[in-house]
PDB file of C-alpha atoms and ligand atoms in Angstrom:
ATOM      1  CA  MET A   1       9.333  24.138  -3.712  1.00  0.00           C
ATOM      2  CA  ILE A   2       8.320  22.175  -6.698  1.00  0.00           C
ATOM      3  CA  ALA A   3      11.304  20.006  -6.321  1.00  0.00           C
ATOM      4  CA  HIS A   4      10.454  19.430  -2.740  1.00  0.00           C
ATOM      5  CA  LEU A   5       6.837  18.420  -3.657  1.00  0.00           C
ATOM      6  CA  ILE A   6       7.741  15.978  -6.303  1.00  0.00           C
ATOM      7  CA  ASN A   7      10.182  14.245  -3.973  1.00  0.00           C
ATOM      8  CA  THR A   8       7.553  13.533  -1.298  1.00  0.00           C
ATOM      9  CA  ASP A   9       8.274   9.978  -0.838  1.00  0.00           C
ATOM     10  CA  ALA A  10       4.694   8.677  -0.262  1.00  0.00           C
ATOM     11  CA  GLY A  11       5.590   5.146  -1.069  1.00  0.00           C
ATOM     12  CA  ASN A  12       8.508   5.165   1.432  1.00  0.00           C
ATOM     13  CA  ARG A  13      10.852   3.875  -1.354  1.00  0.00           C
ATOM     14  CA  GLY A  14      13.988   5.729  -0.125  1.00  0.00           C
ATOM     15  CA  ILE A  15      14.654   8.532  -2.479  1.00  0.00           C
ATOM     16  CA  ILE A  16      14.810  11.346   0.221  1.00  0.00           C
ATOM     17  CA  PRO A  17      18.573  11.151   1.084  1.00  0.00           C
ATOM     18  CA  VAL A  18      19.511  10.895  -2.577  1.00  0.00           C
ATOM     19  CA  TYR A  19      17.398  13.910  -3.223  1.00  0.00           C
ATOM     20  CA  ILE A  20      18.760  15.987  -0.265  1.00  0.00           C
ATOM     21  CA  GLU A  21      22.433  15.441  -1.141  1.00  0.00           C
ATOM     22  CA  TYR A  22      21.728  15.909  -4.969  1.00  0.00           C
ATOM     23  CA  ARG A  23      19.834  19.128  -4.257  1.00  0.00           C
ATOM     24  CA  SER A  24      22.610  20.389  -1.752  1.00  0.00           C
ATOM     25  CA  LYS A  25      25.067  20.042  -4.842  1.00  0.00           C
ATOM     26  CA  ARG A  26      22.615  21.226  -7.601  1.00  0.00           C
ATOM     27  CA  PRO A  27      20.075  23.471  -6.022  1.00  0.00           C
ATOM     28  CA  ASP A  28      18.706  24.515  -9.293  1.00  0.00           C
ATOM     29  CA  PHE A  29      18.358  21.094 -10.952  1.00  0.00           C
ATOM     30  CA  LEU A  30      14.714  21.549 -11.791  1.00  0.00           C
ATOM     31  CA  ARG A  31      15.069  24.973 -13.124  1.00  0.00           C
ATOM     32  CA  SER A  32      18.041  24.153 -15.321  1.00  0.00           C
ATOM     33  CA  ALA A  33      16.133  21.222 -16.753  1.00  0.00           C
ATOM     34  CA  ALA A  34      13.107  23.547 -17.381  1.00  0.00           C
ATOM     35  CA  LYS A  35      15.309  26.092 -19.169  1.00  0.00           C
ATOM     36  CA  LEU A  36      16.772  23.411 -21.319  1.00  0.00           C
ATOM     37  CA  LEU A  37      13.219  22.167 -22.195  1.00  0.00           C
ATOM     38  CA  LEU A  38      12.128  25.720 -23.208  1.00  0.00           C
ATOM     39  CA  GLU A  39      15.097  26.522 -25.183  1.00  0.00           C
ATOM     40  CA  ASN A  40      14.917  23.244 -27.128  1.00  0.00           C
ATOM     41  CA  CYS A  41      11.186  22.510 -27.562  1.00  0.00           C
ATOM     42  CA  GLY A  42      10.980  22.600 -31.397  1.00  0.00           C
ATOM     43  CA  ARG A  43      11.294  18.921 -31.904  1.00  0.00           C
ATOM     44  CA  VAL A  44      11.442  16.678 -28.786  1.00  0.00           C
ATOM     45  CA  LEU A  45      11.899  12.957 -28.520  1.00  0.00           C
ATOM     46  CA  VAL A  46      10.285  11.518 -25.286  1.00  0.00           C
ATOM     47  CA  VAL A  47      11.628   7.994 -24.188  1.00  0.00           C
ATOM     48  CA  THR A  48       9.602   5.997 -21.737  1.00  0.00           C
ATOM     49  CA  GLY A  49       8.638   2.413 -20.734  1.00  0.00           C
ATOM     50  CA  PHE A  50       9.991   0.219 -17.883  1.00  0.00           C
ATOM     51  CA  PRO A  51       9.220  -3.490 -18.392  1.00  0.00           C
ATOM     52  CA  VAL A  52       8.521  -5.025 -14.932  1.00  0.00           C
ATOM     53  CA  PRO A  53      10.303  -8.154 -13.932  1.00  0.00           C
ATOM     54  CA  PRO A  54       9.581 -11.069 -14.049  1.00  0.00           C
ATOM     55  CA  SER A  55       6.696 -10.668 -16.467  1.00  0.00           C
ATOM     56  CA  GLY A  56       8.178  -7.915 -18.656  1.00  0.00           C
ATOM     57  CA  ILE A  57       4.872  -5.984 -18.688  1.00  0.00           C
ATOM     58  CA  PRO A  58       5.641  -2.280 -18.745  1.00  0.00           C
ATOM     59  CA  GLU A  59       4.373  -0.138 -15.712  1.00  0.00           C
ATOM     60  CA  THR A  60       2.132   2.868 -15.019  1.00  0.00           C
ATOM     61  CA  ASP A  61       5.014   5.050 -14.078  1.00  0.00           C
ATOM     62  CA  GLY A  62       6.627   6.767 -17.203  1.00  0.00           C
ATOM     63  CA  PRO A  63       3.975   6.874 -19.864  1.00  0.00           C
ATOM     64  CA  PRO A  64       1.668   9.498 -18.228  1.00  0.00           C
ATOM     65  CA  GLY A  65       4.662  11.851 -17.596  1.00  0.00           C
ATOM     66  CA  ALA A  66       5.706  11.273 -21.178  1.00  0.00           C
ATOM     67  CA  ILE A  67       2.161  12.199 -22.607  1.00  0.00           C
ATOM     68  CA  ALA A  68       2.100  15.214 -20.243  1.00  0.00           C
ATOM     69  CA  LEU A  69       5.459  16.374 -21.641  1.00  0.00           C
ATOM     70  CA  CYS A  70       4.403  15.848 -25.236  1.00  0.00           C
ATOM     71  CA  ARG A  71       1.216  17.803 -24.501  1.00  0.00           C
ATOM     72  CA  ALA A  72       3.259  20.676 -23.012  1.00  0.00           C
ATOM     73  CA  VAL A  73       5.696  20.651 -25.902  1.00  0.00           C
ATOM     74  CA  GLU A  74       2.648  20.958 -28.401  1.00  0.00           C
ATOM     75  CA  MET A  75       1.299  23.937 -26.209  1.00  0.00           C
ATOM     76  CA  LEU A  76       4.679  25.492 -26.618  1.00  0.00           C
ATOM     77  CA  GLY A  77       4.277  25.186 -30.435  1.00  0.00           C
ATOM     78  CA  GLY A  78       6.724  22.219 -30.849  1.00  0.00           C
ATOM     79  CA  ARG A  79       6.425  18.704 -31.992  1.00  0.00           C
ATOM     80  CA  SER A  80       7.007  15.595 -30.091  1.00  0.00           C
ATOM     81  CA  GLU A  81       7.720  12.042 -30.878  1.00  0.00           C
ATOM     82  CA  VAL A  82       7.812   8.972 -28.612  1.00  0.00           C
ATOM     83  CA  ALA A  83      10.064   5.952 -28.517  1.00  0.00           C
ATOM     84  CA  ALA A  84       8.925   3.038 -26.203  1.00  0.00           C
ATOM     85  CA  GLN A  85       8.320  -0.644 -26.073  1.00  0.00           C
ATOM     86  CA  GLU A  86       5.453  -1.762 -28.441  1.00  0.00           C
ATOM     87  CA  GLU A  87       3.060  -2.556 -25.562  1.00  0.00           C
ATOM     88  CA  VAL A  88       3.515   1.007 -24.136  1.00  0.00           C
ATOM     89  CA  ILE A  89       2.855   2.613 -27.538  1.00  0.00           C
ATOM     90  CA  ARG A  90      -0.284   0.468 -27.807  1.00  0.00           C
ATOM     91  CA  ALA A  91      -1.489   1.826 -24.433  1.00  0.00           C
ATOM     92  CA  MET A  92      -0.492   5.367 -25.084  1.00  0.00           C
ATOM     93  CA  LYS A  93      -2.074   5.887 -28.383  1.00  0.00           C
ATOM     94  CA  PRO A  94      -5.734   6.163 -27.086  1.00  0.00           C
ATOM     95  CA  VAL A  95      -4.795   8.509 -24.392  1.00  0.00           C
ATOM     96  CA  ALA A  96      -2.875  10.862 -26.740  1.00  0.00           C
ATOM     97  CA  LYS A  97      -6.075  10.883 -28.874  1.00  0.00           C
ATOM     98  CA  GLU A  98      -8.215  11.683 -25.825  1.00  0.00           C
ATOM     99  CA  TYR A  99      -6.008  14.859 -25.076  1.00  0.00           C
ATOM    100  CA  GLY A 100      -6.153  15.732 -28.919  1.00  0.00           C
ATOM    101  CA  ILE A 101      -2.455  15.825 -29.232  1.00  0.00           C
ATOM    102  CA  ARG A 102      -0.534  14.489 -32.204  1.00  0.00           C
ATOM    103  CA  ILE A 103       2.215  12.336 -30.920  1.00  0.00           C
ATOM    104  CA  LYS A 104       4.228  10.497 -33.558  1.00  0.00           C
ATOM    105  CA  PHE A 105       5.398   7.118 -32.372  1.00  0.00           C
ATOM    106  CA  THR A 106       8.854   6.251 -33.822  1.00  0.00           C
ATOM    107  CA  GLU A 107      10.619   2.808 -34.176  1.00  0.00           C
ATOM    108  CA  ASN A 108      14.187   3.661 -34.691  1.00  0.00           C
ATOM    109  CA  PRO A 109      14.807   7.363 -33.884  1.00  0.00           C
ATOM    110  CA  GLU A 110      17.964   9.129 -35.147  1.00  0.00           C
ATOM    111  CA  VAL A 111      18.946  11.275 -32.174  1.00  0.00           C
ATOM    112  CA  LYS A 112      20.520  14.012 -34.344  1.00  0.00           C
ATOM    113  CA  SER A 113      17.259  14.905 -35.814  1.00  0.00           C
ATOM    114  CA  TYR A 114      15.795  16.190 -32.557  1.00  0.00           C
ATOM    115  CA  ASP A 115      16.326  19.420 -30.492  1.00  0.00           C
ATOM    116  CA  LEU A 116      16.109  17.493 -27.168  1.00  0.00           C
ATOM    117  CA  VAL A 117      15.669  13.921 -25.821  1.00  0.00           C
ATOM    118  CA  ILE A 118      13.807  13.433 -22.537  1.00  0.00           C
ATOM    119  CA  PHE A 119      13.906   9.987 -20.780  1.00  0.00           C
ATOM    120  CA  VAL A 120      11.108   9.362 -18.411  1.00  0.00           C
ATOM    121  CA  GLU A 121      11.468   6.047 -16.326  1.00  0.00           C
ATOM    122  CA  THR A 122      13.538   4.290 -18.660  1.00  0.00           C
ATOM    123  CA  PRO A 123      15.854   1.489 -17.680  1.00  0.00           C
ATOM    124  CA  GLY A 124      19.428   2.455 -17.846  1.00  0.00           C
ATOM    125  CA  LYS A 125      22.265  -0.302 -17.736  1.00  0.00           C
ATOM    126  CA  ALA A 126      24.275  -0.932 -14.636  1.00  0.00           C
ATOM    127  CA  SER A 127      28.041  -1.165 -14.397  1.00  0.00           C
ATOM    128  CA  ASP A 128      28.050  -4.843 -15.452  1.00  0.00           C
ATOM    129  CA  GLY A 129      26.054  -3.806 -18.648  1.00  0.00           C
ATOM    130  CA  ASN A 130      22.659  -5.369 -17.480  1.00  0.00           C
ATOM    131  CA  HIS A 131      19.457  -3.529 -16.506  1.00  0.00           C
ATOM    132  CA  TYR A 132      17.743  -4.238 -13.172  1.00  0.00           C
ATOM    133  CA  SER A 133      14.657  -3.430 -11.314  1.00  0.00           C
ATOM    134  CA  MET A 134      14.987  -1.660  -7.925  1.00  0.00           C
ATOM    135  CA  SER A 135      14.915  -5.122  -6.250  1.00  0.00           C
ATOM    136  CA  GLY A 136      17.681  -6.259  -8.344  1.00  0.00           C
ATOM    137  CA  LEU A 137      15.839  -8.541 -10.849  1.00  0.00           C
ATOM    138  CA  PRO A 138      17.057  -8.403 -14.400  1.00  0.00           C
ATOM    139  CA  VAL A 139      14.845  -6.294 -16.788  1.00  0.00           C
ATOM    140  CA  ARG A 140      13.641  -8.152 -19.881  1.00  0.00           C
ATOM    141  CA  GLY A 141      12.298  -6.195 -22.926  1.00  0.00           C
ATOM    142  CA  ARG A 142      13.602  -3.276 -24.937  1.00  0.00           C
ATOM    143  CA  THR A 143      15.829  -0.687 -23.414  1.00  0.00           C
ATOM    144  CA  PHE A 144      17.135   2.651 -24.941  1.00  0.00           C
ATOM    145  CA  ASP A 145      20.459   3.413 -23.601  1.00  0.00           C
ATOM    146  CA  ARG A 146      21.681   3.704 -27.223  1.00  0.00           C
ATOM    147  CA  LEU A 147      19.720   6.967 -27.617  1.00  0.00           C
ATOM    148  CA  ALA A 148      21.411   8.525 -24.581  1.00  0.00           C
ATOM    149  CA  GLU A 149      24.802   7.539 -25.827  1.00  0.00           C
ATOM    150  CA  ASP A 150      24.225   8.745 -29.353  1.00  0.00           C
ATOM    151  CA  ALA A 151      22.926  12.014 -27.967  1.00  0.00           C
ATOM    152  CA  GLU A 152      26.044  12.416 -25.783  1.00  0.00           C
ATOM    153  CA  ARG A 153      28.289  11.767 -28.801  1.00  0.00           C
ATOM    154  CA  GLU A 154      26.379  14.011 -31.192  1.00  0.00           C
ATOM    155  CA  GLY A 155      25.883  16.963 -28.650  1.00  0.00           C
ATOM    156  CA  THR A 156      21.967  16.602 -28.552  1.00  0.00           C
ATOM    157  CA  PRO A 157      20.741  17.881 -25.122  1.00  0.00           C
ATOM    158  CA  THR A 158      19.192  15.341 -22.835  1.00  0.00           C
ATOM    159  CA  ILE A 159      17.068  15.249 -19.578  1.00  0.00           C
ATOM    160  CA  GLY A 160      16.689  12.108 -17.567  1.00  0.00           C
ATOM    161  CA  ILE A 161      13.809  11.668 -15.056  1.00  0.00           C
ATOM    162  CA  GLY A 162      14.007   8.795 -12.459  1.00  0.00           C
ATOM    163  CA  ASP A 163      13.027   7.685  -9.038  1.00  0.00           C
ATOM    164  CA  GLY A 164      14.999   4.606  -8.195  1.00  0.00           C
ATOM    165  CA  GLY A 165      18.686   4.970  -9.217  1.00  0.00           C
ATOM    166  CA  ASN A 166      18.335   2.384 -12.086  1.00  0.00           C
ATOM    167  CA  GLU A 167      16.992   4.653 -14.736  1.00  0.00           C
ATOM    168  CA  VAL A 168      18.789   6.505 -17.697  1.00  0.00           C
ATOM    169  CA  GLY A 169      20.328   9.647 -16.257  1.00  0.00           C
ATOM    170  CA  MET A 170      21.134   8.275 -12.824  1.00  0.00           C
ATOM    171  CA  GLY A 171      24.665   7.761 -14.079  1.00  0.00           C
ATOM    172  CA  ASN A 172      25.088  11.455 -13.145  1.00  0.00           C
ATOM    173  CA  ILE A 173      24.847  10.555  -9.395  1.00  0.00           C
ATOM    174  CA  ARG A 174      25.750   6.966  -9.439  1.00  0.00           C
ATOM    175  CA  ASP A 175      27.758   7.574  -6.294  1.00  0.00           C
ATOM    176  CA  LEU A 176      24.606   8.779  -4.335  1.00  0.00           C
ATOM    177  CA  VAL A 177      22.666   5.805  -5.606  1.00  0.00           C
ATOM    178  CA  VAL A 178      25.270   3.408  -4.307  1.00  0.00           C
ATOM    179  CA  LYS A 179      25.526   5.266  -1.048  1.00  0.00           C
ATOM    180  CA  TYR A 180      21.849   5.446  -0.258  1.00  0.00           C
ATOM    181  CA  ILE A 181      19.753   2.949  -2.293  1.00  0.00           C
ATOM    182  CA  PRO A 182      19.536  -0.812  -1.182  1.00  0.00           C
ATOM    183  CA  SER A 183      21.304  -2.904  -3.806  1.00  0.00           C
ATOM    184  CA  GLY A 184      22.506   0.515  -5.170  1.00  0.00           C
ATOM    185  CA  GLU A 185      25.928  -1.042  -6.210  1.00  0.00           C
ATOM    186  CA  ARG A 186      24.096  -3.698  -8.394  1.00  0.00           C
ATOM    187  CA  ILE A 187      21.293  -1.756  -9.827  1.00  0.00           C
ATOM    188  CA  ALA A 188      22.633   1.951 -10.263  1.00  0.00           C
ATOM    189  CA  SER A 189      22.684   2.989 -13.839  1.00  0.00           C
ATOM    190  CA  VAL A 190      25.886   4.404 -15.505  1.00  0.00           C
ATOM    191  CA  VAL A 191      23.972   6.201 -18.181  1.00  0.00           C
ATOM    192  CA  ARG A 192      24.166   9.879 -18.045  1.00  0.00           C
ATOM    193  CA  THR A 193      22.141  12.790 -19.236  1.00  0.00           C
ATOM    194  CA  ASP A 194      22.901  16.610 -19.373  1.00  0.00           C
ATOM    195  CA  GLU A 195      20.190  17.276 -16.761  1.00  0.00           C
ATOM    196  CA  LEU A 196      18.756  14.869 -14.222  1.00  0.00           C
ATOM    197  CA  ILE A 197      15.533  15.146 -12.420  1.00  0.00           C
ATOM    198  CA  ILE A 198      15.126  13.191  -9.264  1.00  0.00           C
ATOM    199  CA  SER A 199      11.520  12.610  -7.996  1.00  0.00           C
ATOM    200  CA  ALA A 200       9.578  10.112  -5.604  1.00  0.00           C
ATOM    201  CA  VAL A 201       7.719   8.942  -8.711  1.00  0.00           C
ATOM    202  CA  SER A 202       8.995   9.487 -12.219  1.00  0.00           C
ATOM    203  CA  ASN A 203       5.551  10.796 -13.451  1.00  0.00           C
ATOM    204  CA  TRP A 204       5.811  13.544 -10.794  1.00  0.00           C
ATOM    205  CA  GLY A 205       9.304  14.484 -12.028  1.00  0.00           C
ATOM    206  CA  ALA A 206       7.760  14.988 -15.453  1.00  0.00           C
ATOM    207  CA  TYR A 207       4.777  17.001 -13.985  1.00  0.00           C
ATOM    208  CA  GLY A 208       7.388  18.962 -11.993  1.00  0.00           C
ATOM    209  CA  LEU A 209       9.386  19.821 -14.951  1.00  0.00           C
ATOM    210  CA  ILE A 210       6.292  21.022 -16.722  1.00  0.00           C
ATOM    211  CA  ALA A 211       5.204  23.102 -13.653  1.00  0.00           C
ATOM    212  CA  GLU A 212       8.617  24.705 -13.363  1.00  0.00           C
ATOM    213  CA  ALA A 213       8.634  25.416 -17.238  1.00  0.00           C
ATOM    214  CA  SER A 214       5.116  26.906 -16.690  1.00  0.00           C
ATOM    215  CA  ILE A 215       6.337  29.350 -14.204  1.00  0.00           C
ATOM    216  CA  GLU A 216       9.361  30.226 -16.518  1.00  0.00           C
ATOM    217  CA  GLU A 217       7.087  30.616 -19.445  1.00  0.00           C
ATOM    218  CA  GLY A 218       4.404  32.416 -17.835  1.00  0.00           C
ATOM    219  CA  ARG A 219       1.527  30.032 -18.604  1.00  0.00           C
ATOM    220  CA  ASN A 220       0.144  26.931 -17.072  1.00  0.00           C
ATOM    221  CA  LEU A 221       1.192  23.958 -19.204  1.00  0.00           C
ATOM    222  CA  LEU A 222      -0.344  21.459 -16.880  1.00  0.00           C
ATOM    223  CA  LYS A 223      -3.854  22.886 -17.132  1.00  0.00           C
ATOM    224  CA  GLY A 224      -6.505  20.377 -17.974  1.00  0.00           C
ATOM    225  CA  TRP A 225      -4.463  17.318 -17.070  1.00  0.00           C
ATOM    226  CA  ARG A 226      -6.550  14.509 -15.927  1.00  0.00           C
ATOM    227  CA  GLU A 227      -4.417  12.047 -13.816  1.00  0.00           C
ATOM    228  CA  GLU A 228      -7.024   9.561 -12.778  1.00  0.00           C
ATOM    229  CA  GLU A 229      -8.549   9.159 -16.352  1.00  0.00           C
ATOM    230  CA  THR A 230      -5.060   8.975 -17.833  1.00  0.00           C
ATOM    231  CA  VAL A 231      -3.706   6.180 -15.614  1.00  0.00           C
ATOM    232  CA  LYS A 232      -7.019   4.357 -15.860  1.00  0.00           C
ATOM    233  CA  LYS A 233      -6.926   4.265 -19.657  1.00  0.00           C
ATOM    234  CA  LEU A 234      -3.279   3.238 -19.632  1.00  0.00           C
ATOM    235  CA  VAL A 235      -4.296   0.221 -17.255  1.00  0.00           C
ATOM    236  CA  GLU A 236      -6.918  -0.699 -19.594  1.00  0.00           C
ATOM    237  CA  GLY A 237      -4.306  -0.579 -22.271  1.00  0.00           C
ATOM    238  CA  GLY A 238      -2.313  -3.252 -20.606  1.00  0.00           C
ATOM    239  CA  LEU A 239       0.155  -1.549 -18.213  1.00  0.00           C
ATOM    240  CA  ILE A 240       0.659  -2.600 -14.569  1.00  0.00           C
ATOM    241  CA  ASP A 241       1.647  -0.962 -11.243  1.00  0.00           C
ATOM    242  CA  GLY A 242       5.404  -1.412 -11.082  1.00  0.00           C
ATOM    243  CA  VAL A 243       5.394  -2.043  -7.303  1.00  0.00           C
ATOM    244  CA  SER A 244       2.286  -4.205  -6.741  1.00  0.00           C
ATOM    245  CA  LYS A 245       2.786  -5.743 -10.293  1.00  0.00           C
ATOM    246  CA  ARG A 246      -0.980  -5.806 -10.678  1.00  0.00           C
ATOM    247  CA  ARG A 247      -3.263  -4.378 -13.146  1.00  0.00           C
ATOM    248  CA  GLU A 248      -4.712  -1.804 -10.937  1.00  0.00           C
ATOM    249  CA  ILE A 249      -5.243   1.980 -11.259  1.00  0.00           C
ATOM    250  CA  SER A 250      -2.215   3.061  -9.268  1.00  0.00           C
ATOM    251  CA  VAL A 251       1.564   4.003  -9.837  1.00  0.00           C
ATOM    252  CA  ASP A 252       4.395   2.681  -7.732  1.00  0.00           C
ATOM    253  CA  GLY A 253       1.950   1.079  -5.188  1.00  0.00           C
ATOM    254  CA  ILE A 254       0.608   4.487  -4.501  1.00  0.00           C
ATOM    255  CA  PRO A 255      -3.201   4.838  -4.709  1.00  0.00           C
ATOM    256  CA  ILE A 256      -4.342   7.004  -7.653  1.00  0.00           C
ATOM    257  CA  GLY A 257      -6.011   9.720  -5.401  1.00  0.00           C
ATOM    258  CA  ILE A 258      -2.603  10.755  -4.060  1.00  0.00           C
ATOM    259  CA  HIS A 259      -1.180  11.238  -7.566  1.00  0.00           C
ATOM    260  CA  ALA A 260      -4.275  13.330  -8.403  1.00  0.00           C
ATOM    261  CA  ASP A 261      -3.637  15.388  -5.153  1.00  0.00           C
ATOM    262  CA  ILE A 262      -0.003  15.998  -6.141  1.00  0.00           C
ATOM    263  CA  LEU A 263      -1.193  17.369  -9.563  1.00  0.00           C
ATOM    264  CA  ARG A 264      -3.804  19.643  -7.858  1.00  0.00           C
ATOM    265  CA  LEU A 265      -0.991  20.975  -5.665  1.00  0.00           C
ATOM    266  CA  LEU A 266       1.282  21.477  -8.682  1.00  0.00           C
ATOM    267  CA  ILE A 267      -1.306  23.210 -10.637  1.00  0.00           C
ATOM    268  CA  GLY A 268      -2.405  25.370  -7.872  1.00  0.00           C
ATOM    269  CA  ILE A 269       1.270  26.420  -7.153  1.00  0.00           C
ATOM    270  CA  VAL A 270       1.776  27.280 -10.791  1.00  0.00           C
ATOM    271  CA  GLU A 271      -1.520  29.352 -10.805  1.00  0.00           C
ATOM    272  CA  MET A 272      -0.472  31.220  -7.613  1.00  0.00           C
ATOM    273  CA  ARG A 273       3.083  31.861  -8.969  1.00  0.00           C
ATOM    274  CA  LEU A 274       1.768  33.174 -12.246  1.00  0.00           C
ATOM    275  CA  LYS A 275      -0.355  35.753 -10.292  1.00  0.00           C
ATOM    276  CA  ASP A 276       2.857  37.251  -8.671  1.00  0.00           C
TER     277      ASP A 276
HETATM  278 ZN1  LIG B 301      11.963   3.782 -11.298  1.00  0.00          ZN
HETATM  279 ZN1  LIG B 302       8.592   4.778 -10.420  1.00  0.00          ZN
END
């Protein structure tokens, strides 16, 4: 149910066939990711930030989900750190403060010192070694494939969250991205993670992961999340909508009210399931 909800393709960006085929092969993908999070929430590295071509200004998809994950980790008694481009860190700091969570921002993380690494909407390299936007434009700005590669080598568990096929983690289903996403052959990432969450908006993927973990854990880890305020603050901090490429309070070209509605549904479903 939650996996369906976070794959509501409100922006008509084409993730549905990828989701349906992925789900038919891995019906429990969200639950597996939630279990991995709950089993490894002591010290978590969250990686986020997608610089939008051609300006290279990072987008509003990713950082809200990353902050929500850090908040959930703290509620679970763990500690979290964030790796992102400088502009993203600058925008995230006041939001983390507002929620009263202590996120450590790290420059050059050593993957082996974490229990888990989560990538939320992070560019993953394509088969030619470059990074692309969904429309096939080259991404300029810092990328973090190295962390996924180090984690794979060192055996640190990883979760990837993406919505377009060009993000870290989509290497797990490169064949589906090539099959269904326009320019898939060019943009599909080859970078793999242990678990992969597909969603229509990557923030929703992160919220869905938290909702699923909440049900597993028996407490609502999304409670008190303020979507509108969070995105507004991040836009004031310099982030742009990745689809419209404008500084406006929206994510992936979808008005903020719809994001808030998805959150209300997720929180409502968790509350209902916790009463079962
Ligand atoms: Zn994306
Ligand atoms: Zn997105």
